[in-house]
Amino acid sequence: MAKRAQIIPPRADLKKKAVNLSKGFDMRLTPEVVRKLEEVVHKSRDTFTADIAEKLVTMRRLLTESRPEPERQRDLVAQIYDASLEIKGAGGTIGYDLLSQIGKSLNDFVTGLTALDARQQRAVGLHVDALYAVLANRITGRGGIIENAIVEAFGEARRKLRPEADEDGRAGDDDREA
Amino acid sequence: MPEKIDFSKVSFLIVDKSPPTARLIRDILHVLGVTAIRIADTVERARKMLRRDPVDVIITEHHLGEESGLALIEWVRTAPDSLDRMTPIIMLTANSEEDYVVRARDIGVTEFLAKPFNVEGLYRRLVAVIARPRAFVNADGYFGPDRRRRQVPYTGPDRRRSDD
């Protein structure tokens, strides 16, 4: 017979330790604190862009040196998956929303793959080129009409070259709550 | 008088394999006054740290290499050698599609925040886990925060089988 669920009351020790009426930060961020925190994020921008640039160099090298052996292909896809996921997560955090969008598009493209055929490899290469262009031209925010058209074109390429990926319903992710 | 949070009393473990991201979270926490911050880049290292000395809050990525952030949550919530099964855990991850959120919730995550993130979003999660602790549920196949976000009053009869 199924065990009846036991409800354990919220634990108050952390709240007791940190929440008070005199010292610390307001429960809702004040504009002053937001400014200070955003300054921290802004300062990290150079470190992030250098890291992303390094990842793009690595992806470009991996694509150039790619071999048809299954093990090498698996490794290639895994490394592209890792790099694109990090770019997706980092870009928008430091104000490069377009990097995140293209990073997500690349990540969606390789998710579930274990090898890349010639056409898929070209599509990955185009993603890397676009990421380079965004970084080199310091295109912050979501970009303009041309940039959005590029992101849409990548979506179209994914639907053509990876129809099964879109069936998984991987589109759309925002500030989700558990 | 409105309540405040003194973050200097709270200790954190950040688990992320991206050094710039881990450093950014650490720097944000420093500005908030946190002094006790540890960083791990794998689940194994995080487990080792937590076995030695538990922390007040864990912030973990999902994608961590061989073992995922879910393995860390599962270990914290259920392992006999976990020193504090009720530690608040915030999953801060670029794996933010719905299926990841559902899996994290069903394994016992406390809060979920998608990357790319902004400081307000992170702050809201910190306030939630520290100032608004949730009840825990211990049931068959689940130990973790109560997954019901809204409490809706029910006045009808209790029809669960165990009450027959």
XYZ file of C-alpha atoms in Angstrom:
342
model
C 0.000 0.000 0.000
C 1.272 3.457 -0.842
C 2.783 5.398 2.042
C 0.791 8.438 3.013
C 2.687 11.650 2.241
C 4.252 13.282 5.244
C 4.318 17.086 5.233
C 7.332 18.569 6.976
C 6.738 22.199 8.025
C 8.987 24.865 6.484
C 12.322 25.063 8.251
C 12.892 28.432 9.846
C 16.597 28.288 10.751
C 17.941 30.032 7.637
C 15.236 32.684 7.816
C 15.968 33.264 11.506
C 19.651 33.594 10.777
C 19.390 36.051 7.879
C 16.096 37.942 8.038
C 15.859 40.873 10.420
C 14.508 44.404 10.692
C 17.704 46.440 10.760
C 20.618 45.105 8.684
C 20.960 43.993 5.091
C 19.086 44.343 1.811
C 15.411 45.047 1.225
C 13.302 42.101 0.062
C 12.686 43.998 -3.165
C 15.759 45.276 -4.938
C 16.207 49.033 -4.833
C 17.376 50.812 -8.013
C 20.686 51.554 -6.274
C 21.394 47.871 -5.579
C 20.269 46.882 -9.092
C 22.770 49.394 -10.467
C 25.582 47.952 -8.328
C 24.764 44.386 -9.338
C 24.497 45.292 -13.010
C 27.899 46.914 -12.746
C 29.291 43.548 -11.649
C 27.683 41.899 -14.668
C 29.019 44.622 -16.950
C 32.536 44.200 -15.592
C 32.410 40.482 -16.387
C 31.602 41.180 -20.041
C 35.212 41.077 -21.285
C 35.885 37.759 -19.548
C 32.749 36.264 -21.073
C 33.429 37.543 -24.595
C 37.021 36.229 -24.451
C 35.665 32.853 -23.303
C 33.053 32.773 -26.066
C 35.641 33.754 -28.684
C 37.813 30.865 -27.515
C 34.881 28.484 -27.861
C 34.224 29.699 -31.400
C 37.869 29.116 -32.357
C 37.636 25.600 -30.911
C 34.388 24.846 -32.779
C 35.841 26.131 -36.035
C 38.945 23.952 -35.550
C 36.831 20.900 -34.694
C 34.768 21.362 -37.842
C 37.864 21.730 -40.010
C 39.513 18.677 -38.497
C 36.372 16.524 -38.358
C 36.708 12.860 -39.348
C 33.990 10.375 -40.295
C 34.760 7.792 -37.567
C 31.702 7.427 -35.274
C 33.709 8.061 -32.104
C 35.234 11.266 -33.513
C 31.806 12.403 -34.696
C 30.249 11.777 -31.279
C 33.025 13.778 -29.693
C 32.569 16.616 -32.195
C 28.835 16.845 -31.567
C 29.312 16.658 -27.785
C 31.797 19.525 -27.839
C 29.558 21.650 -30.053
C 26.631 20.892 -27.750
C 28.654 22.013 -24.687
C 29.971 25.192 -26.297
C 26.622 26.237 -27.767
C 24.832 25.663 -24.451
C 27.330 27.880 -22.648
C 26.998 30.597 -25.301
C 23.207 30.387 -25.053
C 23.439 30.876 -21.282
C 26.119 33.557 -21.260
C 25.180 35.842 -24.165
C 22.007 37.429 -22.861
C 23.374 37.590 -19.324
C 25.995 40.112 -20.481
C 23.673 41.944 -22.888
C 24.383 39.965 -26.064
C 20.870 38.558 -26.517
C 21.536 37.715 -30.147
C 24.452 35.480 -29.122
C 22.045 33.609 -26.870
C 19.496 33.274 -29.676
C 22.028 31.892 -32.157
C 23.639 29.762 -29.432
C 20.215 28.294 -28.646
C 19.572 27.677 -32.327
C 22.882 25.809 -32.630
C 22.241 23.906 -29.416
C 18.777 22.856 -30.602
C 20.321 21.855 -33.930
C 22.840 19.408 -32.439
C 20.691 18.116 -29.562
C 20.074 14.406 -30.014
C 22.603 14.023 -32.840
C 25.592 11.710 -32.638
C 27.121 12.611 -36.005
C 26.926 15.400 -38.566
C 26.434 14.790 -42.276
C 27.950 17.263 -44.755
C 24.873 19.514 -44.871
C 24.494 19.541 -41.098
C 28.173 20.356 -40.741
C 27.711 23.339 -43.066
C 24.751 24.528 -41.008
C 26.831 24.300 -37.822
C 29.614 26.254 -39.573
C 27.140 28.995 -40.528
C 26.012 29.270 -36.902
C 29.643 29.672 -35.834
C 30.189 32.360 -38.509
C 27.121 34.247 -37.309
C 28.284 34.055 -33.683
C 31.673 35.427 -34.771
C 29.982 38.302 -36.608
C 27.879 39.237 -33.567
C 30.903 39.197 -31.289
C 33.245 41.007 -33.692
C 30.707 43.746 -34.364
C 29.677 43.944 -30.688
C 25.998 43.614 -31.564
C 24.307 43.862 -28.192
C 20.596 43.325 -27.636
C 18.522 41.379 -30.113
C 19.908 43.112 -33.215
C 17.842 44.509 -36.066
C 15.858 43.254 -39.042
C 18.809 41.506 -40.706
C 19.872 39.736 -37.510
C 16.335 38.541 -36.850
C 16.094 37.268 -40.412
C 19.307 35.298 -39.843
C 17.909 33.713 -36.673
C 14.730 32.811 -38.556
C 16.784 31.331 -41.374
C 18.601 29.132 -38.864
C 15.235 27.965 -37.586
C 14.221 27.123 -41.135
C 17.494 25.246 -41.684
C 16.852 23.241 -38.521
C 13.330 22.351 -39.635
C 14.714 21.133 -42.964
C 17.818 19.343 -41.758
C 16.548 18.213 -38.338
C 12.762 17.808 -38.641
C 12.660 15.436 -35.656
C 14.245 18.071 -33.366
C 11.316 20.432 -33.786
C 8.826 17.638 -33.141
C 10.366 17.343 -29.664
C 8.942 20.801 -28.983
C 12.190 22.363 -27.878
C 11.118 25.879 -28.803
C 10.628 28.623 -26.242
C 12.211 29.035 -22.870
C 12.100 32.009 -20.583
C 12.289 32.804 -16.919
C 10.792 29.483 -15.875
C 9.686 28.492 -12.413
C 9.786 25.022 -10.966
C 9.446 48.259 9.671
C 10.159 46.244 6.500
C 12.174 43.029 6.731
C 15.716 42.866 5.417
C 18.058 40.037 4.484
C 21.545 39.919 5.918
C 23.324 37.808 3.312
C 26.576 37.876 5.284
C 25.103 35.122 7.471
C 24.377 32.805 4.536
C 26.841 30.339 2.999
C 26.681 29.229 -0.643
C 27.954 26.500 -2.928
C 28.044 27.345 -6.636
C 28.238 24.338 -8.976
C 29.008 25.334 -12.555
C 31.642 24.116 -14.980
C 31.891 27.466 -16.747
C 34.517 29.506 -14.838
C 33.222 32.928 -16.020
C 29.681 32.052 -14.912
C 30.784 30.723 -11.527
C 32.884 33.867 -11.006
C 29.991 36.138 -11.996
C 27.616 34.476 -9.511
C 30.325 34.680 -6.845
C 30.877 38.395 -7.548
C 27.130 39.108 -7.390
C 26.949 37.330 -4.037
C 29.975 39.307 -2.796
C 28.185 42.583 -3.562
C 25.266 41.298 -1.500
C 27.660 40.777 1.402
C 28.113 37.012 1.204
C 31.536 35.904 2.398
C 31.197 32.120 2.600
C 31.188 30.962 -1.029
C 32.554 27.725 -2.409
C 32.720 26.731 -6.061
C 32.702 23.244 -7.595
C 32.845 22.366 -11.289
C 31.553 18.798 -11.030
C 28.930 16.932 -9.042
C 31.607 14.729 -7.499
C 33.533 17.744 -6.161
C 30.298 19.300 -4.881
C 29.432 16.079 -3.017
C 32.902 15.988 -1.450
C 32.555 19.575 -0.237
C 29.058 19.001 1.127
C 30.085 15.819 2.958
C 32.764 17.820 4.773
C 30.711 20.915 5.480
C 27.115 21.626 4.420
C 26.073 25.058 3.127
C 22.897 27.112 3.494
C 22.107 27.422 -0.242
C 23.259 25.540 -3.351
C 23.170 27.147 -6.806
C 23.729 24.539 -9.509
C 23.803 24.271 -13.291
C 22.046 21.278 -14.867
C 24.691 20.519 -17.513
C 27.824 19.568 -15.602
C 29.478 16.806 -17.593
C 29.324 13.144 -16.627
C 26.784 13.689 -13.858
C 24.103 16.343 -14.155
C 22.783 18.809 -11.604
C 19.842 16.436 -11.155
C 22.220 13.827 -9.716
C 23.400 16.402 -7.188
C 19.839 17.293 -6.177
C 18.938 13.622 -5.850
C 21.997 13.000 -3.690
C 21.272 15.975 -1.403
C 17.620 14.934 -0.993
C 17.982 11.192 -0.588
C 21.513 9.964 0.113
C 22.249 8.591 3.579
C 25.531 10.547 3.634
C 23.861 13.858 2.735
C 24.261 16.036 5.815
C 21.245 18.258 5.144
C 18.467 16.851 2.971
C 16.474 20.076 3.159
C 19.142 22.427 1.769
C 17.538 24.976 -0.593
C 18.726 24.354 -4.165
C 18.444 26.861 -7.005
C 18.959 25.421 -10.470
C 20.445 28.140 -12.696
C 20.779 26.592 -16.113
C 20.839 27.062 -19.853
C 18.955 23.735 -20.110
C 15.767 25.663 -19.627
C 13.172 23.922 -21.782
C 10.047 22.703 -20.045
C 11.080 19.054 -19.726
C 14.201 20.081 -17.795
C 12.110 22.247 -15.456
C 9.678 19.394 -14.800
C 12.465 16.885 -14.138
C 14.223 19.289 -11.757
C 10.968 19.963 -9.917
C 10.185 16.258 -9.620
C 13.582 15.475 -8.144
C 13.333 18.185 -5.482
C 14.739 21.489 -6.756
C 13.633 24.511 -4.729
C 13.816 27.223 -7.403
C 14.600 27.235 -11.122
C 16.105 30.106 -13.122
C 16.891 29.998 -16.834
C 20.135 31.284 -18.318
C 20.599 33.860 -19.660
C 19.585 35.410 -16.377
C 19.373 38.897 -14.922
C 20.216 40.110 -11.447
C 16.589 40.719 -10.473
C 15.646 37.143 -11.328
C 18.506 35.733 -9.300
C 17.760 38.039 -6.357
C 14.105 36.975 -6.323
C 15.152 33.317 -6.084
C 17.591 34.102 -3.261
C 14.886 35.933 -1.325
C 12.446 33.081 -1.943
C 14.716 30.334 -0.609
C 15.925 32.322 2.397
C 12.891 34.335 3.507
C 10.026 32.161 2.291
C 11.017 28.568 3.076
C 8.630 25.938 1.755
C 7.210 22.890 3.458
C 8.768 19.575 2.462
C 6.978 16.462 1.329
C 8.158 12.981 2.166
C 6.262 10.502 0.016
C 6.798 7.353 -2.008
C 9.396 8.289 -4.615
C 9.699 11.933 -3.631
C 11.473 13.910 -0.970
C 11.624 17.638 -1.589
C 9.877 20.988 -1.371
C 6.103 20.963 -1.662
C 5.521 21.294 -5.405
C 2.191 23.036 -4.977
C 2.778 26.751 -5.448
C -0.827 27.784 -4.817
C -2.868 26.586 -1.879
C -6.472 26.281 -3.044
C -8.956 25.582 -0.239
C -10.899 22.334 -0.792
C -14.055 21.714 1.144
C -15.155 18.389 -0.366
C -14.599 14.882 1.030
C -11.119 13.336 1.124
C -11.257 10.597 -1.512
C -7.711 9.243 -1.331
C -7.519 5.450 -1.168
C -5.460 5.404 1.994
C -8.450 6.943 3.819
C -10.843 4.110 2.903
